[in-house]
């Protein structure tokens, strides 16, 4: 040993950075991974959902638009292999809650169910994306109550609040720490953070290498060893997916490539469209805006879900949808 050098001095040993790589879809067939963590990104358009998704997976899997004139409203699914053991599956969502009023009711309903199909049987983590660069508006507060209408039951124990645009906390004139920022958020948001046991995270998505931010975030995510979140809509969508497996007369594993394909296409299947009409349009919309598919209304789905009879519309209509008998042909991961 060198003179004067402490045997236990580890300062020269860089901690090993956990590896992440793009998940190869071919690997889906083998299903050889220890666990899969499903994360759904929700929040208002422009808050940075797609950018967070890309920061997590480490490649451009989602379209994150810089130009305000061409706001992207697309959802999608992308995966990353973490440390060769854990598949991180991220589902990005279009801004359900701030939908373009010109969008058709059916379109938004399809988007929701498509996203729910992709995240089926349910997300382990709901990343509620907020931005720390703008003042919070009434719409942002409204988004939270709309979120509860869509994510019924007990979603909060799965939620992490993710504040993007951390770089904006540092300006020429002042610097704020995330904790200082949190002290100044409006009461409704403080209450929300309290309800999620203060699981908040700040991220700067502009950093080229993202440094180790994604590791810190995934370490937070990792703590969710609990069962995934589900609700009536997710259960129904999952039943539909299982039916597709049965129809295909194959033993399909959730996690298989084919399963992933089915998930991607689920919302466009004829019976899913029927399901949607029954769930969203036939029930709620009918009571509020006349039931015509194609009607253009502000925030239509939320209107559809809560329209008239409050949140019970979901369960009532959902229960009316013919339930498919479970067959143990699909394996839930
Ligand atoms: N400065 C900065 N801009 C960000 C950050 N995250 C996202 N953005 C920008 O915010 C805008 C909206 O991001 P996007 O991911 O498309 O938001 P989405 O509509 O919620 O998916 C884009 O112009 C992004 O480049 C961040 O951490 N810092
Ligand atoms: Mg986006």
Coordinates of C-alpha atoms and ligand atoms in Angstrom, one line a residue:
X1 CA 0.0 0.0 0.0
X2 CA 1.2 3.5 -0.8
X3 CA 2.5 5.4 2.1
X4 CA 0.0 7.8 3.6
X5 CA -2.9 6.3 1.6
X6 CA -5.7 5.0 3.6
X7 CA -6.7 1.5 2.6
X8 CA -10.3 2.4 3.0
X9 CA -10.1 5.6 0.9
X10 CA -12.7 5.0 -1.8
X11 CA -12.5 8.5 -3.2
X12 CA -11.0 7.4 -6.5
X13 CA -13.5 4.7 -7.0
X14 CA -16.4 6.1 -9.0
X15 CA -19.7 4.6 -8.0
X16 CA -20.9 2.3 -10.7
X17 CA -23.6 4.0 -12.8
X18 CA -26.6 1.7 -13.2
X19 CA -26.8 0.9 -16.8
X20 CA -29.8 1.6 -19.0
X21 CA -30.4 0.7 -22.6
X22 CA -33.1 0.8 -25.1
X23 CA -35.2 -2.3 -24.6
X24 CA -35.1 -4.5 -27.6
X25 CA -38.6 -5.5 -28.7
X26 CA -37.3 -8.9 -29.7
X27 CA -36.5 -9.5 -26.1
X28 CA -40.2 -9.2 -25.3
X29 CA -40.7 -12.6 -26.6
X30 CA -38.4 -14.2 -24.1
X31 CA -39.8 -12.2 -21.2
X32 CA -36.5 -12.7 -19.5
X33 CA -36.5 -9.9 -17.0
X34 CA -37.1 -9.9 -13.3
X35 CA -39.6 -7.2 -13.1
X36 CA -41.5 -4.6 -15.1
X37 CA -42.4 -1.2 -13.7
X38 CA -45.1 0.6 -15.6
X39 CA -45.2 4.4 -15.4
X40 CA -47.9 6.6 -16.8
X41 CA -47.2 10.3 -17.4
X42 CA -50.2 12.6 -16.8
X43 CA -50.6 16.4 -16.7
X44 CA -51.3 19.4 -18.7
X45 CA -50.0 19.8 -22.2
X46 CA -46.7 21.7 -22.2
X47 CA -45.8 20.8 -18.6
X48 CA -43.1 18.5 -20.0
X49 CA -44.5 15.0 -19.9
X50 CA -42.9 13.8 -23.1
X51 CA -39.6 15.4 -22.1
X52 CA -39.7 13.6 -18.7
X53 CA -40.5 10.3 -20.5
X54 CA -37.4 10.8 -22.7
X55 CA -35.2 11.7 -19.7
X56 CA -36.3 8.5 -18.0
X57 CA -35.7 6.1 -20.9
X58 CA -32.6 7.9 -22.2
X59 CA -33.6 8.2 -25.8
X60 CA -36.2 10.0 -27.9
X61 CA -39.1 7.7 -27.6
X62 CA -41.7 10.5 -27.3
X63 CA -42.2 13.6 -29.3
X64 CA -41.5 16.6 -27.1
X65 CA -42.2 19.8 -28.9
X66 CA -40.4 23.1 -28.5
X67 CA -42.7 25.1 -30.6
X68 CA -45.8 26.4 -29.0
X69 CA -47.5 26.7 -32.4
X70 CA -47.4 22.9 -32.9
X71 CA -48.2 21.4 -29.6
X72 CA -48.0 17.7 -29.6
X73 CA -50.9 15.8 -28.3
X74 CA -49.7 12.3 -28.9
X75 CA -49.4 9.5 -26.4
X76 CA -47.2 6.5 -26.8
X77 CA -45.3 3.8 -25.1
X78 CA -41.5 3.2 -24.8
X79 CA -39.4 0.9 -22.8
X80 CA -36.0 0.9 -21.3
X81 CA -34.0 -2.0 -19.7
X82 CA -32.5 -1.0 -16.4
X83 CA -29.5 -2.9 -15.1
X84 CA -30.5 -5.9 -17.2
X85 CA -33.1 -6.8 -14.7
X86 CA -35.9 -4.4 -14.7
X87 CA -38.0 -3.2 -17.7
X88 CA -39.2 0.4 -17.3
X89 CA -42.3 0.8 -19.4
X90 CA -43.4 4.4 -19.9
X91 CA -46.7 5.5 -21.3
X92 CA -47.0 9.1 -22.3
X93 CA -50.5 10.6 -22.6
X94 CA -51.9 13.5 -24.6
X95 CA -53.3 16.2 -22.4
X96 CA -56.6 14.6 -21.5
X97 CA -57.6 17.4 -19.3
X98 CA -56.9 20.4 -21.4
X99 CA -58.2 19.0 -24.6
X100 CA -58.5 21.2 -27.7
X101 CA -62.2 22.1 -27.7
X102 CA -62.3 21.3 -31.5
X103 CA -61.4 17.7 -30.8
X104 CA -64.1 15.2 -31.2
X105 CA -65.6 13.5 -28.2
X106 CA -64.9 10.1 -29.6
X107 CA -61.3 11.0 -30.4
X108 CA -60.5 11.9 -26.8
X109 CA -62.3 8.9 -25.4
X110 CA -60.3 6.7 -27.8
X111 CA -57.1 8.4 -26.6
X112 CA -57.9 7.7 -23.0
X113 CA -58.7 4.1 -23.6
X114 CA -55.7 3.7 -25.9
X115 CA -53.5 5.0 -23.1
X116 CA -55.2 2.8 -20.6
X117 CA -54.7 -0.1 -23.0
X118 CA -51.0 0.6 -23.2
X119 CA -50.6 0.8 -19.5
X120 CA -52.9 -2.2 -18.8
X121 CA -53.3 -3.9 -16.4
X122 CA -52.3 -0.7 -14.6
X123 CA -49.5 1.6 -13.7
X124 CA -47.3 1.0 -10.7
X125 CA -46.4 4.7 -10.8
X126 CA -48.5 7.7 -11.9
X127 CA -46.1 10.5 -12.6
X128 CA -48.1 13.7 -12.2
X129 CA -46.1 16.2 -14.3
X130 CA -46.1 19.9 -13.3
X131 CA -43.9 22.7 -14.4
X132 CA -42.1 25.0 -11.9
X133 CA -41.6 27.7 -14.5
X134 CA -45.0 29.3 -14.6
X135 CA -47.5 30.6 -12.2
X136 CA -50.2 28.1 -11.4
X137 CA -53.5 28.9 -12.9
X138 CA -57.1 27.9 -12.1
X139 CA -56.8 25.4 -15.1
X140 CA -53.9 23.7 -13.4
X141 CA -56.1 23.3 -10.2
X142 CA -59.0 22.1 -12.3
X143 CA -56.7 19.5 -13.9
X144 CA -56.1 17.9 -10.6
X145 CA -59.8 17.5 -9.9
X146 CA -60.3 16.1 -13.4
X147 CA -57.4 13.7 -12.8
X148 CA -59.4 12.3 -9.8
X149 CA -62.4 11.9 -12.0
X150 CA -60.5 9.7 -14.4
X151 CA -58.3 8.0 -12.0
X152 CA -61.0 6.9 -9.6
X153 CA -60.5 5.1 -6.3
X154 CA -57.2 5.4 -4.6
X155 CA -54.6 6.6 -7.1
X156 CA -52.6 8.8 -4.7
X157 CA -50.5 6.1 -3.2
X158 CA -49.1 5.6 -6.7
X159 CA -48.4 9.2 -7.5
X160 CA -45.1 11.0 -7.7
X161 CA -45.3 14.7 -8.5
X162 CA -42.6 15.6 -11.0
X163 CA -41.8 19.2 -11.4
X164 CA -40.1 19.9 -14.7
X165 CA -38.1 23.0 -15.8
X166 CA -35.9 22.9 -12.7
X167 CA -33.4 25.0 -14.7
X168 CA -35.9 27.9 -14.3
X169 CA -35.3 28.0 -10.5
X170 CA -31.9 29.6 -11.2
X171 CA -32.1 33.1 -12.8
X172 CA -29.6 35.9 -13.0
X173 CA -31.1 37.6 -10.0
X174 CA -32.1 34.8 -7.7
X175 CA -31.8 31.1 -7.1
X176 CA -34.4 29.0 -5.5
X177 CA -34.0 25.5 -4.1
X178 CA -36.8 22.9 -4.9
X179 CA -37.7 22.9 -1.2
X180 CA -38.0 26.7 -1.2
X181 CA -40.2 26.5 -4.3
X182 CA -42.4 23.9 -2.6
X183 CA -42.9 26.3 0.4
X184 CA -44.4 28.8 -2.0
X185 CA -46.9 26.7 -4.0
X186 CA -50.6 27.4 -3.6
X187 CA -52.6 25.7 -0.9
X188 CA -54.4 23.2 -3.2
X189 CA -51.0 22.0 -4.4
X190 CA -49.5 21.8 -0.9
X191 CA -52.6 19.7 0.1
X192 CA -52.0 17.4 -2.9
X193 CA -48.3 17.0 -2.1
X194 CA -49.3 16.2 1.5
X195 CA -51.7 13.6 0.3
X196 CA -49.0 11.9 -1.7
X197 CA -46.6 11.9 1.3
X198 CA -44.5 14.6 -0.3
X199 CA -43.2 12.4 -3.0
X200 CA -42.0 15.2 -5.3
X201 CA -39.1 15.4 -7.6
X202 CA -37.6 18.2 -9.7
X203 CA -36.0 17.6 -13.1
X204 CA -34.2 19.6 -15.7
X205 CA -35.0 17.9 -19.0
X206 CA -32.6 20.1 -21.0
X207 CA -29.5 18.6 -19.5
X208 CA -27.8 16.7 -22.3
X209 CA -26.8 13.6 -20.3
X210 CA -29.5 14.2 -17.7
X211 CA -26.6 13.6 -15.2
X212 CA -28.0 11.2 -12.6
X213 CA -31.4 12.7 -12.4
X214 CA -33.1 9.7 -13.9
X215 CA -31.4 7.5 -11.4
X216 CA -32.7 9.5 -8.5
X217 CA -36.1 9.5 -10.0
X218 CA -36.1 5.7 -10.6
X219 CA -34.8 5.1 -7.1
X220 CA -37.9 6.9 -5.9
X221 CA -40.0 4.8 -8.4
X222 CA -38.3 1.6 -7.2
X223 CA -39.8 2.0 -3.8
X224 CA -43.2 1.2 -5.3
X225 CA -43.0 -2.5 -4.6
X226 CA -46.8 -2.4 -4.3
X227 CA -49.4 -3.7 -6.6
X228 CA -50.2 -1.6 -9.6
X229 CA -53.1 0.9 -9.6
X230 CA -56.3 -0.2 -11.3
X231 CA -59.9 1.1 -11.7
X232 CA -63.0 0.0 -13.5
X233 CA -61.9 1.3 -16.9
X234 CA -58.5 -0.3 -16.6
X235 CA -60.1 -3.6 -15.6
X236 CA -62.5 -3.5 -18.5
X237 CA -59.7 -2.7 -20.9
X238 CA -57.6 -5.5 -19.5
X239 CA -60.5 -7.9 -19.9
X240 CA -60.7 -6.8 -23.6
X241 CA -57.1 -7.4 -24.0
X242 CA -57.4 -10.9 -22.5
X243 CA -60.2 -11.6 -24.9
X244 CA -57.9 -10.7 -27.7
X245 CA -55.4 -13.2 -26.4
X246 CA -58.1 -15.9 -26.2
X247 CA -59.2 -15.0 -29.8
X248 CA -55.6 -15.4 -30.9
X249 CA -55.7 -18.8 -29.3
X250 CA -52.3 -18.3 -28.0
X251 CA -50.7 -18.3 -24.7
X252 CA -49.7 -14.7 -24.6
X253 CA -47.6 -13.3 -21.8
X254 CA -48.1 -9.7 -20.8
X255 CA -44.7 -8.5 -21.8
X256 CA -44.6 -10.5 -25.0
X257 CA -44.1 -8.6 -28.2
X258 CA -47.5 -9.6 -29.5
X259 CA -49.1 -8.5 -26.3
X260 CA -47.3 -5.1 -26.7
X261 CA -48.7 -4.9 -30.3
X262 CA -52.2 -5.7 -29.1
X263 CA -51.9 -3.0 -26.5
X264 CA -50.9 -0.5 -29.0
X265 CA -53.7 -1.3 -31.3
X266 CA -56.4 -2.0 -28.8
X267 CA -58.3 1.3 -29.0
X268 CA -58.8 0.9 -32.7
X269 CA -60.5 -2.4 -32.6
X270 CA -64.1 -2.4 -33.4
X271 CA -65.3 -3.9 -30.1
X272 CA -63.2 -1.4 -28.2
X273 CA -64.9 1.4 -30.1
X274 CA -68.2 -0.1 -29.1
X275 CA -67.0 -0.3 -25.5
X276 CA -66.0 3.3 -25.6
X277 CA -69.3 4.5 -27.0
X278 CA -71.1 2.5 -24.2
X279 CA -68.8 3.8 -21.5
X280 CA -68.1 7.4 -22.4
X281 CA -70.6 8.4 -25.0
X282 CA -73.7 6.4 -24.4
X283 CA -73.6 7.2 -20.7
X284 CA -72.2 10.5 -19.6
X285 CA -72.1 12.5 -22.8
X286 CA -75.7 11.5 -23.5
X287 CA -76.9 13.1 -20.3
X288 CA -74.9 16.3 -20.8
X289 CA -74.4 17.2 -24.4
X290 CA -76.9 15.2 -26.2
X291 CA -75.1 12.0 -26.9
X292 CA -74.1 12.7 -30.5
X293 CA -70.7 11.3 -31.3
X294 CA -68.6 13.9 -32.9
X295 CA -70.0 16.7 -30.9
X296 CA -67.4 19.3 -30.1
X297 CA -67.3 20.4 -26.5
X298 CA -64.7 21.8 -24.2
X299 CA -63.1 19.1 -22.0
X300 CA -65.5 16.5 -23.4
X301 CA -64.4 13.3 -21.8
X302 CA -64.3 14.7 -18.3
X303 CA -67.7 16.1 -19.1
X304 CA -68.7 12.7 -20.3
X305 CA -67.4 10.9 -17.3
X306 CA -68.9 13.1 -14.7
X307 CA -71.8 14.5 -16.7
X308 CA -75.1 14.2 -15.1
X309 CA -74.6 11.5 -12.6
X310 CA -71.2 12.2 -11.2
X311 CA -68.4 9.7 -10.9
X312 CA -70.9 6.8 -10.5
X313 CA -71.4 7.0 -14.2
X314 CA -68.1 5.2 -14.7
X315 CA -69.1 2.3 -12.5
X316 CA -72.7 2.0 -13.7
X317 CA -72.0 2.1 -17.3
X318 CA -68.9 0.1 -16.9
X319 CA -70.8 -2.6 -15.1
X320 CA -73.3 -2.6 -17.9
X321 CA -70.5 -3.6 -20.3
X322 CA -70.7 -7.3 -20.8
X323 CA -68.0 -8.9 -18.7
X324 CA -65.8 -11.4 -20.4
X325 CA -65.2 -14.5 -18.4
X326 CA -61.7 -14.7 -17.2
X327 CA -59.6 -17.5 -18.6
X328 CA -56.2 -18.0 -17.2
X329 CA -54.6 -18.0 -20.6
X330 CA -52.8 -14.6 -20.0
X331 CA -50.2 -14.2 -17.3
X332 CA -50.3 -10.9 -15.5
X333 CA -46.9 -9.5 -14.7
Ligands
LIG1 N1 -36.2 24.7 -19.9 C1 -36.9 23.5 -19.9 N2 -37.8 23.2 -20.8 C2 -38.4 22.0 -20.7 C3 -38.2 21.1 -19.7 N3 -39.0 20.0 -19.8 C4 -39.7 20.3 -20.9 N4 -39.4 21.5 -21.5 C5 -40.0 22.2 -22.6 O1 -41.4 22.4 -22.4 C6 -42.1 22.2 -23.6 C7 -43.2 21.2 -23.5 O2 -42.6 19.9 -23.3 P1 -43.3 18.6 -23.7 O3 -42.5 17.5 -23.2 O4 -43.7 18.6 -25.2 O5 -44.7 18.7 -22.8 P2 -46.0 17.8 -22.9 O6 -47.0 18.5 -23.7 O7 -46.4 17.8 -21.4 O8 -45.6 16.5 -23.4 C8 -41.1 21.9 -24.7 O9 -40.7 23.0 -25.3 C9 -39.9 21.3 -23.9 O10 -38.7 21.5 -24.6 C10 -37.2 21.4 -18.7 O11 -36.9 20.7 -17.8 N5 -36.6 22.7 -18.9
LIG2 MG1 -46.3 15.4 -25.0

